[in-house]
XYZ file of C-alpha atoms in Angstrom:
533
model
C -24.270 9.094 58.966
C -25.121 12.667 57.850
C -24.511 11.317 54.506
C -26.723 8.694 54.718
C -29.700 10.589 55.987
C -29.581 12.535 52.608
C -28.626 9.686 50.037
C -30.066 10.015 46.752
C -31.545 13.522 47.290
C -30.383 14.596 43.532
C -32.445 11.498 42.185
C -35.364 12.359 43.993
C -34.977 16.102 43.375
C -35.140 15.389 39.417
C -38.082 13.060 40.252
C -40.290 15.863 41.792
C -39.041 18.255 39.024
C -40.649 15.745 36.542
C -43.763 15.323 38.652
C -44.150 19.311 38.606
C -42.672 19.834 34.838
C -46.462 21.504 34.152
C -47.441 22.801 37.499
C -44.607 25.056 38.131
C -43.930 26.600 34.673
C -47.500 27.345 35.043
C -46.947 29.071 38.262
C -44.017 30.923 37.067
C -45.623 32.335 33.733
C -48.708 33.241 35.445
C -46.822 35.390 38.041
C -44.504 36.917 35.828
C -47.133 37.860 33.306
C -49.242 39.100 36.073
C -46.367 41.440 37.538
C -45.137 42.885 34.078
C -48.406 43.692 32.778
C -49.107 46.473 35.578
C -46.143 48.772 34.731
C -46.770 48.911 31.271
C -50.352 50.292 31.954
C -49.169 52.748 34.665
C -46.452 54.105 31.922
C -49.170 54.776 29.585
C -51.361 56.600 32.170
C -48.729 58.268 34.087
C -45.427 58.350 32.084
C -45.697 61.973 31.673
C -45.009 64.986 34.000
C -45.128 64.412 37.836
C -48.240 66.444 38.147
C -50.065 63.783 36.397
C -49.419 61.286 39.342
C -50.585 63.725 42.018
C -54.310 62.621 42.087
C -53.036 59.138 42.604
C -50.453 60.090 45.261
C -53.502 61.573 47.171
C -55.328 58.015 46.847
C -52.825 55.850 47.780
C -51.679 57.824 50.800
C -55.117 57.177 52.196
C -54.726 55.206 55.666
C -57.130 52.426 54.018
C -54.926 52.140 50.782
C -51.571 52.144 53.079
C -53.445 49.010 54.949
C -54.033 47.272 51.878
C -51.052 47.875 49.838
C -48.188 49.431 52.487
C -46.276 52.360 52.938
C -44.574 54.030 49.896
C -42.215 56.809 49.008
C -44.853 59.407 48.440
C -42.558 62.164 47.879
C -41.077 60.425 45.086
C -43.915 58.652 43.348
C -42.438 57.287 40.189
C -43.615 54.759 37.904
C -41.313 52.099 39.680
C -42.492 53.134 43.041
C -46.261 53.054 41.923
C -45.721 49.536 40.685
C -44.116 48.154 43.645
C -46.439 49.908 45.772
C -49.409 48.621 44.385
C -48.251 45.109 43.174
C -45.424 43.734 45.306
C -47.661 42.823 48.430
C -50.523 41.197 46.423
C -47.892 39.159 44.381
C -46.170 38.276 47.434
C -49.615 36.605 49.293
C -50.125 34.857 45.630
C -46.239 33.677 45.797
C -46.762 32.553 49.335
C -50.000 30.518 48.541
C -47.928 28.924 45.535
C -45.308 27.706 47.782
C -47.655 26.370 50.439
C -49.492 24.177 47.977
C -46.367 22.777 46.209
C -44.520 22.162 49.227
C -47.249 20.538 51.016
C -47.822 18.496 47.731
C -44.270 16.711 48.112
C -44.297 16.503 52.022
C -47.312 15.824 54.095
C -49.731 14.856 51.150
C -47.094 12.183 49.863
C -46.819 10.949 53.181
C -50.394 11.010 53.963
C -51.051 9.024 50.873
C -48.322 6.348 51.531
C -45.815 7.515 48.666
C -43.242 8.588 51.125
C -43.017 4.936 52.905
C -42.756 3.269 49.216
C -39.849 5.866 48.794
C -38.170 5.126 52.008
C -38.122 1.259 51.296
C -35.355 2.214 48.513
C -32.009 3.133 49.278
C -32.919 6.482 50.182
C -31.992 8.699 53.165
C -34.522 9.490 55.918
C -34.317 13.267 54.952
C -33.647 12.707 51.400
C -37.282 13.546 50.079
C -37.809 16.518 52.247
C -34.660 18.142 51.092
C -35.333 17.392 47.513
C -38.825 19.271 47.947
C -36.819 21.997 49.516
C -34.168 22.018 46.776
C -37.055 22.207 44.162
C -38.798 24.943 45.786
C -35.228 27.031 46.188
C -34.590 26.693 42.452
C -38.121 27.732 41.794
C -37.654 30.629 43.933
C -34.612 31.735 42.492
C -36.183 31.194 38.804
C -38.767 33.419 39.679
C -36.738 36.323 41.145
C -34.714 36.227 37.994
C -37.612 36.242 35.657
C -39.488 39.009 37.492
C -36.201 40.837 37.977
C -34.972 40.909 34.269
C -38.550 41.245 33.055
C -39.264 44.254 34.698
C -35.668 45.616 33.804
C -36.229 44.702 30.232
C -39.520 46.969 29.908
C -37.009 49.888 29.658
C -39.140 52.319 32.092
C -36.719 54.951 33.151
C -37.513 54.643 37.126
C -37.231 50.919 36.994
C -33.339 50.511 37.058
C -31.801 46.724 37.071
C -30.975 47.043 40.985
C -34.448 47.881 41.921
C -35.833 45.312 39.363
C -33.721 42.609 40.612
C -34.804 43.528 44.433
C -38.525 43.305 43.228
C -37.728 39.744 42.211
C -35.644 38.650 45.211
C -38.658 40.030 47.460
C -40.848 37.732 45.824
C -38.162 34.776 45.649
C -37.548 35.452 49.423
C -41.152 35.255 50.169
C -41.680 32.042 48.300
C -38.517 30.521 50.500
C -40.030 31.685 53.678
C -43.515 30.272 53.118
C -41.917 27.241 51.781
C -40.051 26.963 55.303
C -42.897 27.787 57.347
C -45.024 24.545 55.247
C -42.043 22.397 55.959
C -42.346 23.156 59.683
C -46.219 22.684 59.793
C -45.567 19.437 57.668
C -43.918 17.973 60.611
C -46.313 19.226 63.519
C -49.599 18.478 61.812
C -50.330 14.922 60.752
C -52.583 15.840 57.931
C -52.095 17.754 54.251
C -55.304 20.045 55.273
C -53.624 20.882 58.651
C -50.444 21.749 57.137
C -52.244 23.709 54.480
C -54.638 25.715 57.075
C -51.954 26.383 59.579
C -49.552 27.698 56.770
C -52.570 29.787 55.148
C -53.345 31.239 58.652
C -49.646 32.181 59.334
C -49.605 34.014 55.646
C -53.015 35.695 56.463
C -52.286 36.730 60.049
C -48.967 38.262 58.516
C -50.798 40.398 55.831
C -53.354 41.535 58.700
C -50.969 42.309 61.312
C -48.872 44.223 58.654
C -52.122 46.134 57.656
C -52.777 47.028 60.986
C -49.327 48.120 62.279
C -48.789 50.116 58.974
C -51.273 52.392 59.981
C -51.145 52.395 63.688
C -47.371 52.025 64.595
C -45.103 51.142 61.559
C -42.125 49.822 63.625
C -44.241 46.912 64.687
C -44.589 45.733 60.999
C -40.867 44.477 61.262
C -42.809 41.582 63.198
C -44.534 40.542 60.100
C -42.547 38.765 57.196
C -44.647 40.570 54.503
C -43.639 43.633 56.402
C -40.297 42.862 55.291
C -41.258 43.208 51.877
C -42.606 46.836 52.222
C -39.355 47.677 54.189
C -37.606 46.780 50.963
C -38.346 50.326 49.435
C -38.470 48.696 45.771
C -37.419 51.430 42.952
C -36.859 54.017 45.888
C -34.101 53.290 48.589
C -33.709 49.787 47.605
C -33.015 48.285 50.864
C -31.730 44.735 50.659
C -31.594 43.947 54.364
C -35.037 42.855 55.002
C -34.837 40.288 51.970
C -31.467 38.988 53.211
C -33.622 38.622 56.661
C -36.156 36.778 55.123
C -33.698 34.136 53.302
C -32.027 33.734 56.559
C -35.201 33.117 58.472
C -36.055 30.768 55.689
C -32.821 28.919 55.991
C -33.521 28.649 59.764
C -36.996 27.103 59.178
C -35.638 24.360 56.917
C -33.036 23.411 59.414
C -35.807 23.090 61.976
C -37.980 21.331 59.701
C -35.215 18.920 58.860
C -34.332 18.414 62.894
C -38.452 17.547 63.437
C -38.628 15.234 60.529
C -35.211 13.321 61.579
C -37.012 12.679 65.121
C -40.620 11.776 64.522
C -42.518 8.790 63.136
C -43.556 8.509 59.760
C -47.241 9.467 59.168
C -47.364 11.097 62.581
C -47.230 14.736 63.674
C -46.124 16.320 66.850
C -49.450 18.193 67.400
C -51.973 15.591 68.666
C -54.979 14.739 66.625
C -58.200 15.502 68.474
C -60.110 11.939 68.998
C -63.271 11.627 66.591
C -66.745 10.300 67.824
C -66.909 6.525 68.757
C -69.707 6.071 66.309
C -70.502 8.024 63.120
C -73.596 10.145 62.985
C -75.900 9.251 60.367
C -75.054 12.526 58.498
C -71.585 11.722 58.510
C -72.197 8.261 57.025
C -73.785 9.987 54.052
C -71.532 11.117 50.945
C -72.544 14.743 51.790
C -71.879 14.341 55.190
C -68.401 12.878 54.746
C -67.498 15.570 52.147
C -68.624 18.571 54.677
C -66.368 17.073 57.377
C -63.626 16.435 55.224
C -63.976 20.084 53.988
C -65.031 21.631 57.070
C -61.562 23.271 57.993
C -61.222 24.880 54.969
C -64.483 26.037 54.495
C -64.280 27.772 58.116
C -61.253 29.526 57.159
C -62.260 30.829 53.956
C -65.461 32.195 55.469
C -63.680 34.111 57.995
C -61.507 35.360 55.151
C -64.139 36.617 52.833
C -65.867 38.417 55.390
C -62.320 40.092 56.257
C -61.997 40.536 52.578
C -65.454 42.526 52.392
C -64.546 44.550 55.441
C -61.264 45.295 54.354
C -62.825 46.717 50.885
C -65.400 48.294 52.999
C -63.180 50.486 54.964
C -62.067 52.364 51.688
C -65.225 53.619 50.977
C -65.690 56.151 53.878
C -63.322 58.781 52.334
C -63.945 57.445 48.702
C -65.538 61.057 47.312
C -62.594 63.155 48.547
C -59.329 60.883 47.714
C -60.571 59.772 44.204
C -61.719 63.000 42.759
C -60.636 63.433 39.367
C -58.153 60.764 39.358
C -57.351 59.580 35.709
C -57.065 55.961 36.443
C -60.095 55.586 37.933
C -62.205 57.817 35.549
C -60.898 55.042 32.876
C -61.441 51.959 35.096
C -64.804 53.119 36.693
C -68.089 52.729 34.445
C -69.685 56.138 34.935
C -73.429 56.255 34.698
C -75.993 59.458 34.644
C -77.140 59.892 38.270
C -75.097 57.472 40.174
C -72.540 58.587 42.892
C -69.029 57.984 42.973
C -69.353 55.247 45.210
C -71.912 53.350 43.078
C -69.440 53.845 40.118
C -66.755 52.393 42.294
C -68.961 49.388 43.532
C -69.052 47.443 40.462
C -64.749 47.207 40.014
C -64.908 46.313 44.101
C -67.563 43.409 43.566
C -65.772 42.098 40.631
C -62.705 41.385 42.775
C -64.619 40.309 45.704
C -66.783 37.804 44.047
C -64.010 36.421 41.603
C -62.074 35.653 45.054
C -65.260 34.106 46.721
C -65.590 31.942 43.804
C -62.337 30.067 44.435
C -63.544 28.024 47.654
C -66.790 26.642 45.963
C -64.664 25.558 42.732
C -62.249 23.860 45.178
C -65.154 22.265 46.939
C -66.266 20.557 43.693
C -63.042 19.566 42.404
C -62.248 17.824 45.695
C -64.049 15.377 43.936
C -61.687 14.776 41.341
C -58.602 14.601 44.060
C -60.373 11.837 46.099
C -60.790 9.669 43.056
C -57.205 10.274 42.265
C -56.199 9.145 45.684
C -58.375 6.090 44.957
C -60.913 6.723 47.458
C -64.118 6.752 45.525
C -63.914 2.812 45.218
C -64.975 2.622 49.091
C -68.114 4.927 48.117
C -69.077 3.166 44.904
C -68.527 -0.128 46.401
C -71.412 0.445 48.562
C -75.174 1.410 47.957
C -74.075 4.966 46.626
C -74.663 5.879 43.092
C -72.311 7.988 40.916
C -74.932 10.584 40.712
C -75.389 10.919 44.331
C -71.735 11.286 45.028
C -71.176 13.801 42.282
C -74.676 15.450 43.568
C -73.333 15.537 46.997
C -69.931 17.583 46.123
C -72.176 19.653 44.029
C -74.688 20.715 46.767
C -71.385 21.517 48.848
C -70.153 23.454 46.135
C -73.417 25.490 45.489
C -73.948 26.053 48.988
C -70.388 26.958 49.949
C -70.612 29.570 47.219
C -73.665 30.879 48.510
C -72.042 31.324 51.888
C -68.908 33.141 50.878
C -70.674 35.699 48.740
C -73.145 36.307 51.554
C -70.281 37.007 53.875
C -68.251 38.921 51.498
C -71.325 41.206 50.973
C -72.183 41.546 54.557
C -68.264 42.437 55.451
C -68.543 45.151 52.699
C -71.577 46.715 53.939
C -71.043 46.437 57.636
C -67.551 48.014 57.599
C -68.573 50.498 54.604
C -71.927 51.674 56.346
C -69.904 52.485 59.566
C -67.334 54.558 57.697
C -69.718 56.686 55.688
C -71.905 59.464 56.778
C -75.119 58.087 54.777
C -74.609 54.705 55.283
C -75.145 51.817 52.641
C -78.042 50.118 51.870
C -77.671 46.354 52.741
C -80.300 45.125 50.008
C -78.305 47.073 47.350
C -74.706 45.743 48.340
C -76.308 42.122 48.885
C -78.229 42.448 45.699
C -75.259 43.238 43.667
C -72.986 40.634 45.063
C -75.357 37.894 44.554
C -76.098 39.145 40.892
C -72.569 37.457 40.007
C -73.987 34.162 41.596
C -75.271 32.298 38.386
C -71.924 33.029 36.887
C -70.037 31.244 39.733
C -72.858 28.103 39.027
C -71.508 28.499 35.465
C -67.984 27.780 36.675
C -68.979 25.007 39.093
C -70.858 23.443 35.946
C -67.964 23.851 33.863
C -65.698 21.998 36.574
C -68.157 19.151 36.696
C -68.064 18.713 33.002
C -64.322 18.588 33.048
C -64.365 15.701 35.965
C -67.170 14.152 34.105
C -65.523 14.015 30.479
C -62.011 15.119 30.923
C -60.801 14.423 34.441
C -57.146 14.724 33.737
C -57.832 18.231 32.485
C -59.766 19.326 35.611
C -57.260 22.059 36.807
C -57.961 24.052 33.597
C -60.794 25.451 35.472
C -58.236 27.586 37.461
C -56.615 28.722 33.905
C -60.114 29.844 32.735
C -60.451 31.398 36.273
C -57.131 33.584 35.924
C -58.501 34.681 32.539
C -61.462 35.931 34.040
C -59.796 37.743 36.802
C -57.360 39.425 34.213
C -59.810 40.607 31.524
C -62.311 42.031 34.227
C -60.089 43.435 36.678
C -57.627 44.938 34.273
C -59.918 45.385 31.082
C -61.103 49.179 31.706
C -57.455 49.924 32.559
C -56.232 48.400 29.146
C -59.421 49.345 27.377
C -60.110 45.756 26.055
C -62.776 45.237 23.604
C -66.061 44.242 25.246
C -66.359 40.790 23.496
C -63.258 39.548 25.400
C -64.785 40.162 28.820
C -68.076 38.591 27.174
C -65.891 34.913 26.981
C -66.130 34.589 30.679
C -69.599 34.317 32.525
C -68.815 36.892 34.772
C -68.597 39.345 31.940
C -72.382 39.075 31.320
C -73.418 40.038 34.882
C -74.747 43.510 34.781
C -72.840 45.767 36.782
C -75.042 46.671 39.732
C -75.798 49.170 40.810
C -75.051 51.515 37.992
C -76.728 48.681 35.738
C -80.104 47.240 36.146
C -80.024 43.494 37.071
C -82.539 41.939 34.315
C -83.742 38.755 34.525
C -82.541 37.446 31.162
C -78.963 37.493 31.799
C -79.480 35.873 35.286
C -81.921 33.271 33.660
C -79.360 32.473 30.714
C -76.631 31.655 33.010
C -78.733 29.817 35.739
C -79.786 27.790 32.932
C -76.327 27.173 30.863
C -75.012 25.958 34.431
C -77.706 23.409 34.819
C -76.988 22.213 31.199
C -73.207 21.623 31.967
C -74.154 19.894 35.570
C -76.573 17.696 33.696
C -74.217 16.691 31.102
C -71.456 16.430 33.192
C -73.282 14.235 35.800
C -74.226 12.019 32.979
C -70.483 11.643 31.794
C -69.416 10.861 35.140
C -71.923 8.226 35.099
C -70.668 6.383 32.030
C -66.682 6.781 32.047
C -64.399 4.474 33.839
C -63.329 5.652 37.473
C -59.439 5.775 37.379
């Protein structure tokens, strides 16, 4: 009986690997490159005497920075410890998101779309597809751990030995496994893919925030958070493997629980009861815009809360900025100084680049939902009624544009509200909000590119995320690597004046907005003429 429940698992494993033959390698390559470029830059800046790192130690030992990056061995702040402290937690969060999306795609999403029912009609076991998904994520986690582990060691940096490098990779691989386990459990509890992703992301963000609070207030309590286990590994310092083994053990337990729940529940049902909807739909819900908003409501609310928290977290850093940055070389290289501006005003552009780029994710996702609905065959239900393609795409466009405005606004308000409370002289809301919204036309260009891809090259819609990653790398790390200015100009965000140290003039904003409108108009025209899949 046990064998019958997992029959043909190997066949389904190969099937899932074929489906994700592009998606998984892109994740692996992106995460590996993102990890390896940072220690190279640190080695160039701080590869000399230990005294050269003293300024950075003062910066990173600040409670606000510990809340963001976790504790570290500040008495032995080598290039290896520095890299792990600055990078491992943020990379672990990205790895967690990767696992959540990949597992949801092959569990609840496939079940929601009826594909698992089709597979179960074949001579396969009841638990085969679930375990095939787990095996693929298990293999992905191992490959990620080995790529990063041996990749870091291959850099040849003195303080980054083989044991520490493999532990660094293992920490990220174990994080991938843990959140794969969390997602498989929620895939049994929730009856929708949106619910599965929402609950899993909530656990991920909750683990990060709980770790941030306890690392500052009571470090012993951070053992409760799985992301706290990543910090407790003390990579390149004491190299403690036990937290990572604990994470792997808990992951296996979660997989066992998911298998049990999957074996006793009905197909296309979850253990958490669904809230009954209205008996009759409201007039707004009967419109394309109303339905799109209703389908994305949970995600929008979650991202909105996250953007405010993100802005507030960065705002907490501003209180002691003058005292703990000082003459630090890395910040002097990254910051763009201007005569007559304070250190905080010089620091804000770098902060705003990160905030606005992350705030750009939900509106781009909202626009790309149109392509997702098309792939699932749901667009025909709209177009079969008195709804034009222009109205349909325009509804998603309006939702995306408003979504971006809300995300930018909440991030700016979070930055201002906390920043002004920790600073002696406070912050100007007008300055913070205006500097943030200066990046809004660049977001409109990104939305326009998404529409252009949906209208003419729908199979390549996801390439917008590659362009987004390029924008993040060249703008966030451009100053650190001293990249040429034209490289940053290849992204719309690179044309935005870096307020408040630069004046926000009319022409760049007008040009970006005009370009966005042009892309949107051409994309809608292409969408009206092409075949719907």
